[in-house]
Amino acid sequence: MSSTIDAPRASSLADLYAIAYQIEVDAVERYAMLADQMEMHNNPALVDIFRDLARAEAIHRDEICRMAGDFDVAAHARQTACWRIGESPESANLGAADYRMSPHHALQMALAAEQRALGFFRGLLADARDPDVKRLATELVGEEAGHVALCLRLLQRYPPPGGGRVAEDPDPPASQD
Amino acid sequence: MNANTVPACRAADYRSEVKPIWCPGCGDYHVLMAFTRAFVALGVRPEQVAVVSGIGCSSRIPAYTNCYGFHGVHGRALAVATGLKIVRPDLTVVVASGDGDGYSIGGNHFLHACRRNVDLTYVVMDNHIYGMTKGQPSPTTEPDFDTALTPGGTGLRPFHPLVIALASGANFVARAFSGNPAETAAIIVEAIRHPGFSFVEVLSPCVTYRPDQRAWKDRVHRAPVDATDDAARAARRVMTDDGFNLGVLYRGSRPAYAPRHDTAVTDSAELEREFEL
Amino acid sequence: MAAASSISVAFVGSGGAGVLTSGRLLLEAACAAGWHGLFTRCVGPQIRGGEAAALVRVAIDPIECHGDRFDLLVGVDWLNAHRFETEIPLGPGSVVISDPQAGDPPAIVAASGARVIELRLKELTTANPAWRGNMIALGAAVKLLRLDQDELADLIEKRFREKGPAVVAASLAAAHAGIAAVANDELDLELARPRATAARRWLITGNEAVGLGAIRGGIRFAAAYPITPASEVLEWLAPNLTRVGGSLVQAEDELASINMIIGGSYGGAPSLTATSGPGLSLMIEALGLATAAEVPIVIVNVMRGGPSTGIPTKSEQADLNIAVYGVHGDAPHIVVAPQSIPDCLLATQWAVHLAESLQAPAILLSDQFLGQALAAIPRPADVSFIGQRQKATTVVAPYRRYALTADGVSPMAMPGLSGGQYTAESLTHTERGLPSTSASDHHAQLDKRRDKLERFAYGDLWATIEGQGTLAIMVWGSLTGAAREAVAQLASAGHAVRLIAPRLLSPARPQEMAAALDGVQRLLVVEQSHGAQFYRYLRAHYSLPDNTSVLHHPGPLPIRPGEICRELLAGLTR
Ligand SMILES: Cc1ncc(C[n+]2csc(CCOP(=O)(O)OP(=O)(O)O)c2C)c(N)n1
Ligand code: SF4
Ligand SMILES: [Mg+2]
């Protein structure tokens, strides 16, 4: 199933703020969950990476709030920024996570999320009629493009581990309960 | 505090500080997200919700919510929830289970909960395996799936929970996929709102014992037709579909179970009358 | 003719002879005239038409057991009557009413030396087809016991009114025929006149008394699966819970019933289930859950012959081990045993109070004898226990459901209380209720659950302790009545005997028991189990005098007062 069908539309500046805000909120939630998972599963390198990503998205989220000014973005997001089907585009895919992931895999996950966000905002920009919406959409596209570029740069620093796959665990899983 | 002055809850308000023990990649994380989103959408306060479970990976979910929780023994969640809902009809009671917990050891309660039609929402995270105990086959495991306990597979036909729910009288039947938390949440919202016993089977991959289930995201699809109110038709559909048909499949209209109460409540001292000589 | 303080009557018959109706009407007739009494039944294995015996004991004082001997045995017919031989002991002073056309009475009648009176039932009913043999038998018994015949007529009228005047008339005529048939006969004993008393009395079974005690204790939710001999508890509770704003659910099995009441109690309603051995076995896992998650519940277990399906219709005291020790892990819980029919009310009410106060499961160990016996009893005094479930009303974040407290009991948040959210946890947990595998959490919570039970002030109700002396009888549950009667018999023979009957079987009370046993030199333990479970339990928890012996045998044989006396005295000379 495609990830962004039935996505909300930005027919006003307020809508676009709300959408952008919600995308970041969801992204923060996912990265925080992944950081917690890695903490629980003793993969400290990835805890740091996911916490950093969560922090970066949180800054972006707050930035959007600031740009929106007095208007209550969060409240408006609850009304309008809903993906009834699929997830908001920048959400990392929790289903792809693995406790033995390397930083490379984590960045691949982040890259995929950023690329989805970029594609999403480009689509909004193409559809935009209102000049204010156009201006903000352009800004957001630029922002996401920057994130994609950052991920790509970081990926060069963290090449894929041997074989490109997550490491094998020599121990069997534990039986509980 | 009255309802008007209490600020609306965000998804995070329904999460506890407890970090799940689930394997990263496990579908149950998404189900947890779907729960919290459903509660946000319903606007129900965390203290008005009870999440009741049995034993299994999936059954660990109550403590990860900030609702009232009950993590009981293996297979008995529906019974606990039934007692709770009967004495506390004011609460929203959601029951969480796995395919082992709900269909094997707790199978009998499943039949009777459907039949009794107490106003509960039953969410079964079905991964076709016993995750918690190292990957033994469950009633929904494919017959040729090899496990340590059943080398070469069980050779047994999998159990069809949706048909059984329909035949037993469940009032709302749906299938969801954990990887689509938004739709899963929407289905749970509808299930909770629907009176009587609502059954939501959530395909929720076990990435540790069933890595093949990572491919489920590419197999699932929306049901091509709308839900029916005809249980026989719904049963025929789910018996012939590919098992990856998602959405609400059946909406019934049986009234929910309500215990009989005498209108005139008697003082307990009155009850001894019948014994007087 | 000697005056007796009690007289025992048995009616036997088969195939719809209606002896249970005769027995019950005889008891009612006696009670209406001011006597006390007890009515129990023995039935064959058939659902309908089987042989049955109605055992009635009429007395001037409240009684709690059958006597050593039956004074009157009325055979409506003798088909399969030998099945009840051991349950209806006769002696040379006994009188047996027998129809010569109904075959010979069982061999024990002749062997006992009982005097036989002929009553031509078959002839009478053939000549008067509307008459029933059981009514003729009832009339005969009423005459021989010298009960009031007008009272009997009233009862018959009341009992059969619904069936129409013809049935009432025929029943009355049959009873009169029975009276006339034994006009010139007498028993060897004469029942003493009832004591004049204004006290209100009840006619009640133990199972009904349990139900009433439950509601008085505050039970408002029950879930259960039918089983003999516990079903009457449920049948009584079903309509009556509804009348007080509660409800009863028939569950799909006992696994469900106990888990349902755990759910109900978690939601705030004091909750109960009732069952018998096979059902208790199924409930054990969840009993441990209630202990671990600290959810108060009450399980009424009406014991029957075991193991497995055993003898569903007959009494035995052989579920003591499973009740006290059945749960896996160290799982302290409460076990309370009622000692008589009125005590079924008190003990149940107390069990609810203990469960609720201690947030722990309580098992009430009743048995078939108590449960299904119908007795006239003085109306029990109203009792109210102070103290109930400690509920959290305000919460300091983060709420610690399983907080370690001085008395081990932690205030319980009810769903709906804002800030009180917690997960009731079956896994070993922290004070917050979060799963833990650490030794320190495990030990702390084990200690907490043990201490709250051990530190509780149970008061005098923990045991019945009567009399003084160096001789003592230790007994529990339904045998307390027989032991008390044995003590009375021994007293009239000049022996002062102490009676000790713990009502609280778990947790053990070593200090209180030491005080109760202080000065005892000869102790007889009495119980109805094959494996001497009670004796072994006492040995495990208490120090007993050197001269201690045990009188035990399995059900369905009752243990009678005379046997207890003989055994206690035999131990003195051994
Ligand atoms: C009475 C009892 N029997 C067995 C177990 C062991 N056990 C714990 S979880 C489980 C299976 C769980 O499978 P499922 O319900 O599918 O949950 P999953 O872990 O797959 O989510 C078993 C057999 C137990 N805890 N209690
Ligand atoms: S074993 Fe399977 S079901 Fe359990 S947490 Fe891991 S992935 Fe999930
Ligand atoms: Mg499973």
CSV table of N, CA and C in Angstrom, one decimal, chain C residues 258-307:
chain,number,residue,atom,x,y,z
C,258,ILE,N,-13.3,-17.5,37.4
C,258,ILE,CA,-12.3,-16.8,38.3
C,258,ILE,C,-11.7,-15.6,37.7
C,259,ASN,N,-11.4,-15.7,36.4
C,259,ASN,CA,-10.8,-14.5,35.8
C,259,ASN,C,-11.9,-13.4,35.6
C,260,MET,N,-13.1,-13.7,35.4
C,260,MET,CA,-14.1,-12.7,35.4
C,260,MET,C,-14.3,-12.0,36.7
C,261,ILE,N,-14.2,-12.7,37.8
C,261,ILE,CA,-14.4,-12.0,39.1
C,261,ILE,C,-13.1,-11.2,39.4
C,262,ILE,N,-12.0,-11.7,38.9
C,262,ILE,CA,-10.8,-10.9,39.1
C,262,ILE,C,-11.0,-9.5,38.4
C,263,GLY,N,-11.5,-9.6,37.2
C,263,GLY,CA,-11.8,-8.4,36.4
C,263,GLY,C,-12.8,-7.5,37.1
C,264,GLY,N,-13.8,-8.1,37.6
C,264,GLY,CA,-14.9,-7.3,38.3
C,264,GLY,C,-14.3,-6.6,39.6
C,265,SER,N,-13.5,-7.4,40.3
C,265,SER,CA,-12.9,-6.8,41.5
C,265,SER,C,-11.9,-5.7,41.2
C,266,TYR,N,-11.1,-5.9,40.1
C,266,TYR,CA,-10.2,-4.9,39.7
C,266,TYR,C,-10.9,-3.6,39.4
C,267,GLY,N,-12.2,-3.8,38.9
C,267,GLY,CA,-13.0,-2.6,38.6
C,267,GLY,C,-13.7,-2.0,39.8
C,268,GLY,N,-13.5,-2.7,41.0
C,268,GLY,CA,-14.0,-2.1,42.2
C,268,GLY,C,-15.2,-2.9,42.9
C,269,ALA,N,-15.7,-3.9,42.2
C,269,ALA,CA,-16.9,-4.6,42.8
C,269,ALA,C,-16.4,-5.8,43.6
C,270,PRO,N,-16.7,-5.9,44.9
C,270,PRO,CA,-16.3,-7.1,45.6
C,270,PRO,C,-16.9,-8.3,44.9
C,271,SER,N,-16.1,-9.3,44.6
C,271,SER,CA,-16.6,-10.4,43.6
C,271,SER,C,-16.3,-11.8,44.2
C,272,LEU,N,-17.1,-12.7,43.7
C,272,LEU,CA,-17.1,-14.1,44.3
C,272,LEU,C,-17.4,-15.1,43.2
C,273,THR,N,-16.9,-16.3,43.4
C,273,THR,CA,-17.3,-17.4,42.6
C,273,THR,C,-17.5,-18.6,43.5
C,274,ALA,N,-18.3,-19.6,43.1
C,274,ALA,CA,-18.5,-20.8,43.9
C,274,ALA,C,-18.3,-22.0,43.0
C,275,THR,N,-17.7,-23.0,43.6
C,275,THR,CA,-17.4,-24.2,42.8
C,275,THR,C,-17.2,-25.4,43.7
C,276,SER,N,-16.7,-26.5,43.1
C,276,SER,CA,-16.3,-27.7,43.9
C,276,SER,C,-15.0,-28.2,43.3
C,277,GLY,N,-14.4,-29.2,43.9
C,277,GLY,CA,-13.1,-29.7,43.6
C,277,GLY,C,-12.6,-29.5,42.1
C,278,PRO,N,-13.3,-30.2,41.2
C,278,PRO,CA,-12.9,-30.1,39.8
C,278,PRO,C,-12.7,-28.6,39.3
C,279,GLY,N,-13.7,-27.8,39.7
C,279,GLY,CA,-13.6,-26.4,39.3
C,279,GLY,C,-12.5,-25.7,40.0
C,280,LEU,N,-12.3,-26.0,41.3
C,280,LEU,CA,-11.2,-25.3,42.0
C,280,LEU,C,-9.9,-25.7,41.4
C,281,SER,N,-9.7,-26.9,40.9
C,281,SER,CA,-8.5,-27.3,40.2
C,281,SER,C,-8.2,-26.4,39.0
C,282,LEU,N,-9.3,-26.1,38.3
C,282,LEU,CA,-9.1,-25.3,37.1
C,282,LEU,C,-8.8,-23.8,37.5
C,283,MET,N,-9.2,-23.4,38.6
C,283,MET,CA,-9.0,-22.0,39.0
C,283,MET,C,-7.7,-21.7,39.6
C,284,ILE,N,-6.9,-22.7,39.8
C,284,ILE,CA,-5.7,-22.5,40.6
C,284,ILE,C,-4.7,-21.5,40.0
C,285,GLU,N,-4.5,-21.5,38.7
C,285,GLU,CA,-3.5,-20.6,38.1
C,285,GLU,C,-3.9,-19.2,38.4
C,286,ALA,N,-5.2,-18.9,38.2
C,286,ALA,CA,-5.7,-17.5,38.4
C,286,ALA,C,-5.8,-17.1,39.9
C,287,LEU,N,-5.8,-18.1,40.7
C,287,LEU,CA,-5.8,-17.8,42.2
C,287,LEU,C,-4.4,-17.2,42.5
C,288,GLY,N,-3.4,-17.7,41.8
C,288,GLY,CA,-2.0,-17.2,42.0
C,288,GLY,C,-2.0,-15.8,41.4
C,289,LEU,N,-2.7,-15.6,40.3
C,289,LEU,CA,-2.8,-14.2,39.7
C,289,LEU,C,-3.4,-13.2,40.7
C,290,ALA,N,-4.5,-13.6,41.3
C,290,ALA,CA,-5.1,-12.7,42.3
C,290,ALA,C,-4.1,-12.4,43.4
C,291,THR,N,-3.3,-13.4,43.8
C,291,THR,CA,-2.4,-13.2,44.9
C,291,THR,C,-1.3,-12.2,44.4
C,292,ALA,N,-0.7,-12.4,43.2
C,292,ALA,CA,0.4,-11.6,42.7
C,292,ALA,C,-0.1,-10.2,42.4
C,293,ALA,N,-1.3,-10.1,41.7
C,293,ALA,CA,-1.7,-8.8,41.3
C,293,ALA,C,-2.5,-8.1,42.5
C,294,GLU,N,-2.6,-8.8,43.6
C,294,GLU,CA,-3.3,-8.3,44.8
C,294,GLU,C,-4.7,-7.8,44.5
C,295,VAL,N,-5.5,-8.7,43.9
C,295,VAL,CA,-6.9,-8.4,43.6
C,295,VAL,C,-7.7,-9.3,44.5
C,296,PRO,N,-8.5,-8.6,45.4
C,296,PRO,CA,-9.4,-9.4,46.3
C,296,PRO,C,-10.5,-10.2,45.6
C,297,ILE,N,-10.6,-11.5,45.9
C,297,ILE,CA,-11.7,-12.3,45.4
C,297,ILE,C,-12.0,-13.3,46.4
C,298,VAL,N,-13.2,-13.8,46.3
C,298,VAL,CA,-13.6,-14.9,47.2
C,298,VAL,C,-14.0,-16.1,46.4
C,299,ILE,N,-13.5,-17.3,46.7
C,299,ILE,CA,-13.8,-18.5,46.0
C,299,ILE,C,-14.5,-19.4,47.0
C,300,VAL,N,-15.7,-19.8,46.8
C,300,VAL,CA,-16.4,-20.7,47.7
C,300,VAL,C,-16.2,-22.1,47.1
C,301,ASN,N,-15.6,-23.0,47.8
C,301,ASN,CA,-15.4,-24.3,47.3
C,301,ASN,C,-16.2,-25.3,48.2
C,302,VAL,N,-17.3,-25.8,47.6
C,302,VAL,CA,-18.1,-26.8,48.4
C,302,VAL,C,-17.6,-28.2,48.1
C,303,MET,N,-16.9,-28.7,49.1
C,303,MET,CA,-16.1,-30.0,48.8
C,303,MET,C,-17.0,-31.2,48.6
C,304,ARG,N,-16.6,-32.0,47.7
C,304,ARG,CA,-17.3,-33.3,47.5
C,304,ARG,C,-16.2,-34.4,47.4
C,305,GLY,N,-16.6,-35.6,47.3
C,305,GLY,CA,-15.6,-36.7,47.3
C,305,GLY,C,-14.7,-36.6,46.1
C,306,GLY,N,-13.4,-36.7,46.3
C,306,GLY,CA,-12.5,-36.6,45.2
C,306,GLY,C,-11.5,-37.8,45.2
C,307,PRO,N,-10.5,-37.9,44.4
C,307,PRO,CA,-10.1,-37.0,43.4
C,307,PRO,C,-11.0,-37.1,42.1
